[in-house]
Amino acid sequence: MTLKVTAKEPVSDGVVALTLAHPGGARLPDWTPGSHIDLVLPNGTTRQYSLCGDRWDAHTYRIAVLREPGGRGGSAFVHDRLRAGDRVGVGGPRNHFPLVPSRSYLFIAGGIGITPLLPMVRQAEMTGADWQLLYGGRTRASMAFRDEIVALYGDRVHVAPQDERGLLDLDAWLGTPRPDTKVYCCGPGPLLNAVEAACSPWPPHALRTERFTTVERQTAVRDTAFEVELRRSRRTVTVTPDVSVLEAVRGAGADVLSSCEQGTCGTCLTPVLDGRPDHRDAILADHERAANDCMFPCVSRSCDDRLVLDL
């Protein structure tokens, strides 16, 4: 769908928020906390951004974009060239980071990782759950929506700028497992890795994370070719080490949508009917990988000689 940029405003050093609406005022597709959209920019680039506005507002979406000097150009275009009144393509929303019911939540945000957590905080507050937000960033000035959330929620929000307090004290927050608490974390890779390590003694599935960047992948399970059967298409393709599963199945005529092609956006999620995928994405949790009933063919491969997909 095509939406109009109705507002663009700075929300911290290096971050701007965009408000998007249908040009004709039509209702937008519903979404849930943790959802993101694909933003297709006028220069042809596509990037994924978490929805951070009011999910009960049926006519606008809100996202926040961090300027990334070392990025691939999408954030620079948004900051430097995109204006209120411009039109952009939007895909989704999709949610691979859903908020599950719980009596208690601990939300941990690092920098721009605050964006998917904002609707979760609002949802937790609405349902009467016990919750706290630990929010870290390089400086106070760099922390998007800081004043807004502190004004709304007071001492439930713990702001910890790195230049004032150093790294987040994860031992203090996560050192004692709490069986009735779900931990949601989004931010840079080192923070996610540290939170995952700190939560290792916690009950299974207590932690849920979302990564904006790819993870460092270990060597593939196999370095030889394997076959992929497209069950509905009644075709079989050979995937050689130099091509991805996505490239191979597209070459056989399968119509698979994709966006980031780095295992972070979730667009190309594909059901697996048989075989064991070599999961190499940054989306699925451990128990979802163990189920072996879906994969992201842009990055994942096969552990077996044959993989059967519902394509």
CSV table of C-alpha atoms in Angstrom, one decimal:
chain,number,residue,atom,x,y,z
A,1,MET,CA,0.0,0.0,0.0
A,2,THR,CA,1.0,3.6,-0.5
A,3,LEU,CA,1.0,5.9,2.5
A,4,LYS,CA,1.6,9.6,3.0
A,5,VAL,CA,4.1,11.1,5.4
A,6,THR,CA,2.0,13.5,7.4
A,7,ALA,CA,4.6,14.5,10.0
A,8,LYS,CA,8.4,14.3,10.5
A,9,GLU,CA,9.9,15.4,13.7
A,10,PRO,CA,13.2,14.9,15.6
A,11,VAL,CA,12.8,12.9,18.8
A,12,SER,CA,16.4,12.8,19.9
A,13,ASP,CA,19.9,13.4,18.6
A,14,GLY,CA,20.0,11.3,15.4
A,15,VAL,CA,16.5,10.0,15.4
A,16,VAL,CA,13.4,11.3,13.6
A,17,ALA,CA,9.8,10.0,13.9
A,18,LEU,CA,7.6,9.7,10.9
A,19,THR,CA,3.8,9.6,11.0
A,20,LEU,CA,2.2,7.8,8.1
A,21,ALA,CA,-1.5,7.8,6.9
A,22,HIS,CA,-3.5,6.7,4.0
A,23,PRO,CA,-3.8,9.6,1.4
A,24,GLY,CA,-7.5,9.2,1.4
A,25,GLY,CA,-8.0,8.8,5.1
A,26,ALA,CA,-8.8,5.1,5.0
A,27,ARG,CA,-8.3,2.8,7.9
A,28,LEU,CA,-5.0,1.1,8.1
A,29,PRO,CA,-4.4,-2.6,8.9
A,30,ASP,CA,-4.5,-3.5,12.6
A,31,TRP,CA,-1.3,-4.4,14.4
A,32,THR,CA,-0.1,-5.7,17.7
A,33,PRO,CA,2.8,-4.7,20.0
A,34,GLY,CA,6.1,-5.9,18.4
A,35,SER,CA,5.0,-5.4,14.8
A,36,HIS,CA,7.1,-3.8,12.1
A,37,ILE,CA,6.5,-2.6,8.6
A,38,ASP,CA,8.5,-2.5,5.4
A,39,LEU,CA,9.1,1.0,4.3
A,40,VAL,CA,9.7,1.3,0.6
A,41,LEU,CA,11.4,4.7,0.0
A,42,PRO,CA,11.1,6.8,-3.2
A,43,ASN,CA,14.8,5.9,-4.1
A,44,GLY,CA,13.8,2.2,-4.2
A,45,THR,CA,15.4,1.0,-1.0
A,46,THR,CA,13.3,-1.0,1.5
A,47,ARG,CA,13.9,-1.0,5.2
A,48,GLN,CA,12.1,-2.5,8.2
A,49,TYR,CA,11.0,-0.3,11.2
A,50,SER,CA,9.1,-1.1,14.3
A,51,LEU,CA,5.7,0.5,14.9
A,52,CYS,CA,6.0,2.6,18.0
A,53,GLY,CA,2.7,4.6,18.0
A,54,ASP,CA,-0.8,4.0,19.3
A,55,ARG,CA,-2.1,0.7,18.1
A,56,TRP,CA,-5.6,1.8,18.8
A,57,ASP,CA,-5.2,4.7,16.3
A,58,ALA,CA,-6.7,3.1,13.2
A,59,HIS,CA,-5.6,5.8,10.8
A,60,THR,CA,-1.9,6.4,11.4
A,61,TYR,CA,1.4,4.5,11.9
A,62,ARG,CA,4.4,5.9,13.7
A,63,ILE,CA,8.0,4.8,13.3
A,64,ALA,CA,11.3,6.2,14.3
A,65,VAL,CA,14.5,6.1,12.2
A,66,LEU,CA,18.0,6.3,13.5
A,67,ARG,CA,20.6,7.9,11.3
A,68,GLU,CA,23.2,5.2,10.6
A,69,PRO,CA,26.4,6.6,9.1
A,70,GLY,CA,27.6,3.1,8.2
A,71,GLY,CA,24.3,1.9,6.8
A,72,ARG,CA,23.1,1.2,3.3
A,73,GLY,CA,21.6,4.6,2.6
A,74,GLY,CA,18.0,4.2,3.8
A,75,SER,CA,18.3,6.1,7.0
A,76,ALA,CA,20.2,8.9,5.3
A,77,PHE,CA,17.4,9.3,2.7
A,78,VAL,CA,14.8,9.5,5.5
A,79,HIS,CA,16.8,12.1,7.4
A,80,ASP,CA,18.0,14.2,4.5
A,81,ARG,CA,15.4,13.9,1.7
A,82,LEU,CA,12.1,12.6,2.9
A,83,ARG,CA,9.6,15.3,3.7
A,84,ALA,CA,6.1,15.7,5.1
A,85,GLY,CA,3.7,15.2,2.1
A,86,ASP,CA,5.9,12.6,0.4
A,87,ARG,CA,4.5,9.2,-0.3
A,88,VAL,CA,6.1,5.9,0.5
A,89,GLY,CA,5.3,2.2,0.0
A,90,VAL,CA,4.5,0.2,3.1
A,91,GLY,CA,4.4,-3.6,3.5
A,92,GLY,CA,3.0,-5.4,6.5
A,93,PRO,CA,2.5,-5.1,9.4
A,94,ARG,CA,4.1,-8.3,10.5
A,95,ASN,CA,5.0,-9.5,14.0
A,96,HIS,CA,7.8,-11.9,14.9
A,97,PHE,CA,8.2,-10.3,18.3
A,98,PRO,CA,4.8,-10.7,19.9
A,99,LEU,CA,4.0,-9.8,23.5
A,100,VAL,CA,2.7,-12.9,25.3
A,101,PRO,CA,0.5,-12.7,28.4
A,102,SER,CA,2.3,-12.6,31.7
A,103,ARG,CA,1.8,-11.3,35.2
A,104,SER,CA,5.1,-9.4,35.1
A,105,TYR,CA,7.4,-8.0,32.5
A,106,LEU,CA,10.9,-6.6,32.4
A,107,PHE,CA,11.6,-4.6,29.2
A,108,ILE,CA,15.2,-3.8,28.4
A,109,ALA,CA,15.9,-1.3,25.6
A,110,GLY,CA,19.2,-0.2,24.1
A,111,GLY,CA,19.1,3.0,22.0
A,112,ILE,CA,16.7,2.7,19.1
A,113,GLY,CA,15.6,-0.6,20.5
A,114,ILE,CA,13.1,1.3,22.5
A,115,THR,CA,10.8,1.5,19.5
A,116,PRO,CA,9.1,-2.0,19.6
A,117,LEU,CA,9.0,-1.9,23.4
A,118,LEU,CA,6.9,1.3,23.6
A,119,PRO,CA,3.6,-0.4,22.5
A,120,MET,CA,4.4,-3.3,24.8
A,121,VAL,CA,4.7,-1.0,27.7
A,122,ARG,CA,1.4,0.6,26.9
A,123,GLN,CA,-0.2,-2.9,26.6
A,124,ALA,CA,1.2,-4.0,29.9
A,125,GLU,CA,0.0,-0.9,31.6
A,126,MET,CA,-3.5,-1.3,30.1
A,127,THR,CA,-3.8,-5.0,31.2
A,128,GLY,CA,-2.6,-4.2,34.8
A,129,ALA,CA,0.5,-6.3,34.6
A,130,ASP,CA,3.5,-5.5,36.8
A,131,TRP,CA,6.3,-4.1,34.6
A,132,GLN,CA,9.5,-2.1,34.6
A,133,LEU,CA,11.5,-0.6,31.7
A,134,LEU,CA,15.3,-0.5,31.8
A,135,TYR,CA,16.4,2.0,29.1
A,136,GLY,CA,20.1,2.5,28.2
A,137,GLY,CA,21.7,4.7,25.6
A,138,ARG,CA,24.9,6.5,24.8
A,139,THR,CA,23.7,9.8,26.2
A,140,ARG,CA,20.4,11.3,27.4
A,141,ALA,CA,20.2,13.4,24.3
A,142,SER,CA,20.4,10.3,22.1
A,143,MET,CA,17.6,8.4,23.8
A,144,ALA,CA,14.4,8.7,21.7
A,145,PHE,CA,11.1,9.3,23.5
A,146,ARG,CA,12.9,9.5,26.9
A,147,ASP,CA,11.0,12.4,28.3
A,148,GLU,CA,7.7,11.2,26.9
A,149,ILE,CA,7.8,7.8,28.6
A,150,VAL,CA,9.2,9.1,31.9
A,151,ALA,CA,6.4,11.7,32.0
A,152,LEU,CA,3.8,8.9,31.4
A,153,TYR,CA,5.1,6.2,33.7
A,154,GLY,CA,7.4,7.8,36.3
A,155,ASP,CA,9.5,5.5,38.4
A,156,ARG,CA,8.6,2.4,36.4
A,157,VAL,CA,11.1,3.7,33.8
A,158,HIS,CA,14.8,3.4,34.7
A,159,VAL,CA,16.9,5.6,32.4
A,160,ALA,CA,20.6,4.8,32.3
A,161,PRO,CA,22.8,6.8,29.9
A,162,GLN,CA,26.1,5.1,29.4
A,163,ASP,CA,28.1,8.3,29.7
A,164,GLU,CA,26.7,8.8,33.2
A,165,ARG,CA,26.3,5.3,34.5
A,166,GLY,CA,28.3,3.0,32.3
A,167,LEU,CA,26.9,-0.2,30.9
A,168,LEU,CA,23.5,-1.4,32.1
A,169,ASP,CA,23.8,-3.4,35.4
A,170,LEU,CA,22.3,-6.6,34.1
A,171,ASP,CA,23.4,-8.6,37.1
A,172,ALA,CA,21.3,-6.4,39.4
A,173,TRP,CA,18.2,-6.8,37.1
A,174,LEU,CA,18.6,-10.4,35.9
A,175,GLY,CA,20.8,-12.1,38.5
A,176,THR,CA,17.9,-13.7,40.2
A,177,PRO,CA,15.5,-15.6,37.9
A,178,ARG,CA,11.8,-14.8,38.4
A,179,PRO,CA,9.5,-17.6,37.1
A,180,ASP,CA,6.5,-15.3,36.7
A,181,THR,CA,8.4,-12.6,34.6
A,182,LYS,CA,8.9,-12.3,30.9
A,183,VAL,CA,11.9,-10.4,29.7
A,184,TYR,CA,11.7,-8.5,26.4
A,185,CYS,CA,14.9,-7.0,25.0
A,186,CYS,CA,15.8,-5.0,21.8
A,187,GLY,CA,18.9,-3.1,21.0
A,188,PRO,CA,22.5,-3.5,19.7
A,189,GLY,CA,24.0,-7.0,19.4
A,190,PRO,CA,26.4,-6.8,22.4
A,191,LEU,CA,23.5,-5.9,24.7
A,192,LEU,CA,21.3,-8.8,23.4
A,193,ASN,CA,24.2,-11.2,23.8
A,194,ALA,CA,24.8,-10.0,27.4
A,195,VAL,CA,21.1,-10.3,28.2
A,196,GLU,CA,20.9,-13.8,26.7
A,197,ALA,CA,23.9,-14.9,28.8
A,198,ALA,CA,22.4,-13.3,32.0
A,199,CYS,CA,19.1,-15.1,31.4
A,200,SER,CA,20.5,-18.5,30.8
A,201,PRO,CA,19.5,-19.7,34.3
A,202,TRP,CA,16.0,-18.4,33.8
A,203,PRO,CA,13.1,-20.7,32.9
A,204,PRO,CA,12.8,-21.7,29.2
A,205,HIS,CA,11.2,-19.1,27.0
A,206,ALA,CA,11.4,-16.4,29.6
A,207,LEU,CA,13.4,-14.2,27.3
A,208,ARG,CA,12.4,-12.8,23.9
A,209,THR,CA,14.7,-10.6,21.8
A,210,GLU,CA,14.6,-8.8,18.6
A,211,ARG,CA,17.7,-7.9,16.5
A,212,PHE,CA,17.9,-5.1,14.0
A,213,THR,CA,21.1,-6.5,12.5
A,214,THR,CA,22.3,-9.9,11.5
A,215,VAL,CA,24.0,-12.3,13.9
A,216,GLU,CA,27.4,-13.6,13.4
A,217,ARG,CA,26.7,-17.0,11.9
A,218,GLN,CA,28.7,-20.1,12.6
A,219,THR,CA,29.9,-22.3,9.7
A,220,ALA,CA,27.0,-24.0,7.9
A,221,VAL,CA,26.1,-27.5,9.0
A,222,ARG,CA,27.0,-28.8,5.6
A,223,ASP,CA,29.1,-27.5,2.8
A,224,THR,CA,27.7,-29.7,0.0
A,225,ALA,CA,24.7,-29.4,-2.2
A,226,PHE,CA,21.2,-30.6,-1.0
A,227,GLU,CA,17.8,-30.9,-2.6
A,228,VAL,CA,14.7,-28.9,-1.9
A,229,GLU,CA,11.3,-30.3,-2.9
A,230,LEU,CA,8.6,-27.7,-3.6
A,231,ARG,CA,5.6,-29.8,-2.6
A,232,ARG,CA,2.8,-27.7,-4.1
A,233,SER,CA,4.7,-26.9,-7.3
A,234,ARG,CA,5.8,-30.6,-7.7
A,235,ARG,CA,9.4,-29.5,-8.4
A,236,THR,CA,12.7,-30.4,-6.9
A,237,VAL,CA,15.8,-28.1,-7.1
A,238,THR,CA,19.4,-28.6,-6.1
A,239,VAL,CA,20.8,-25.9,-3.8
A,240,THR,CA,24.6,-25.6,-4.3
A,241,PRO,CA,26.9,-24.0,-1.7
A,242,ASP,CA,27.2,-20.8,-3.7
A,243,VAL,CA,23.4,-19.9,-3.8
A,244,SER,CA,20.8,-19.4,-1.1
A,245,VAL,CA,17.7,-21.5,-0.8
A,246,LEU,CA,15.7,-18.4,-1.7
A,247,GLU,CA,17.6,-17.9,-4.9
A,248,ALA,CA,17.3,-21.6,-5.8
A,249,VAL,CA,13.5,-21.8,-5.3
A,250,ARG,CA,12.9,-18.6,-7.1
A,251,GLY,CA,14.9,-20.0,-10.0
A,252,ALA,CA,12.4,-22.9,-10.1
A,253,GLY,CA,9.5,-20.4,-10.3
A,254,ALA,CA,8.4,-20.2,-6.7
A,255,ASP,CA,7.0,-16.8,-5.8
A,256,VAL,CA,8.5,-16.0,-2.4
A,257,LEU,CA,8.4,-12.5,-1.0
A,258,SER,CA,11.5,-11.1,0.6
A,259,SER,CA,12.9,-7.9,1.8
A,260,CYS,CA,16.1,-7.7,3.9
A,261,GLU,CA,17.5,-11.1,2.7
A,262,GLN,CA,19.6,-11.1,5.9
A,263,GLY,CA,17.4,-13.1,8.2
A,264,THR,CA,16.1,-10.2,10.2
A,265,CYS,CA,12.8,-9.0,8.8
A,266,GLY,CA,10.8,-12.2,8.5
A,267,THR,CA,9.2,-11.5,5.1
A,268,CYS,CA,10.2,-14.8,3.5
A,269,LEU,CA,9.0,-17.1,6.3
A,270,THR,CA,8.3,-20.5,4.6
A,271,PRO,CA,6.6,-23.6,6.1
A,272,VAL,CA,8.8,-26.7,6.2
A,273,LEU,CA,7.0,-30.1,5.7
A,274,ASP,CA,9.9,-32.4,6.1
A,275,GLY,CA,13.6,-32.3,6.8
A,276,ARG,CA,15.7,-30.3,9.3
A,277,PRO,CA,16.6,-26.7,8.4
A,278,ASP,CA,19.9,-25.2,9.4
A,279,HIS,CA,18.5,-22.1,11.0
A,280,ARG,CA,20.7,-19.1,10.4
A,281,ASP,CA,18.2,-16.2,11.0
A,282,ALA,CA,18.1,-13.7,13.9
A,283,ILE,CA,14.3,-14.1,14.5
A,284,LEU,CA,13.3,-17.5,15.7
A,285,ALA,CA,13.6,-18.5,19.4
A,286,ASP,CA,15.3,-21.8,20.3
A,287,HIS,CA,12.0,-23.7,20.8
A,288,GLU,CA,10.7,-22.4,17.4
A,289,ARG,CA,13.9,-23.6,15.7
A,290,ALA,CA,13.6,-27.0,17.4
A,291,ALA,CA,10.1,-27.4,15.9
A,292,ASN,CA,11.6,-27.4,12.4
A,293,ASP,CA,8.2,-26.4,10.9
A,294,CYS,CA,9.4,-23.2,9.2
A,295,MET,CA,12.5,-21.4,8.0
A,296,PHE,CA,13.8,-18.2,6.4
A,297,PRO,CA,15.2,-19.3,3.0
A,298,CYS,CA,17.1,-16.1,2.5
A,299,VAL,CA,19.8,-17.3,5.0
A,300,SER,CA,18.9,-20.7,6.3
A,301,ARG,CA,20.0,-24.0,4.7
A,302,SER,CA,19.5,-27.7,5.3
A,303,CYS,CA,21.0,-30.2,7.8
A,304,ASP,CA,19.8,-33.1,5.6
A,305,ASP,CA,20.2,-34.2,2.0
A,306,ARG,CA,16.6,-33.2,1.3
A,307,LEU,CA,14.3,-30.5,2.6
A,308,VAL,CA,10.5,-30.3,1.7
A,309,LEU,CA,8.9,-26.9,1.6
A,310,ASP,CA,5.3,-25.9,1.3
A,311,LEU,CA,5.8,-24.0,-1.9
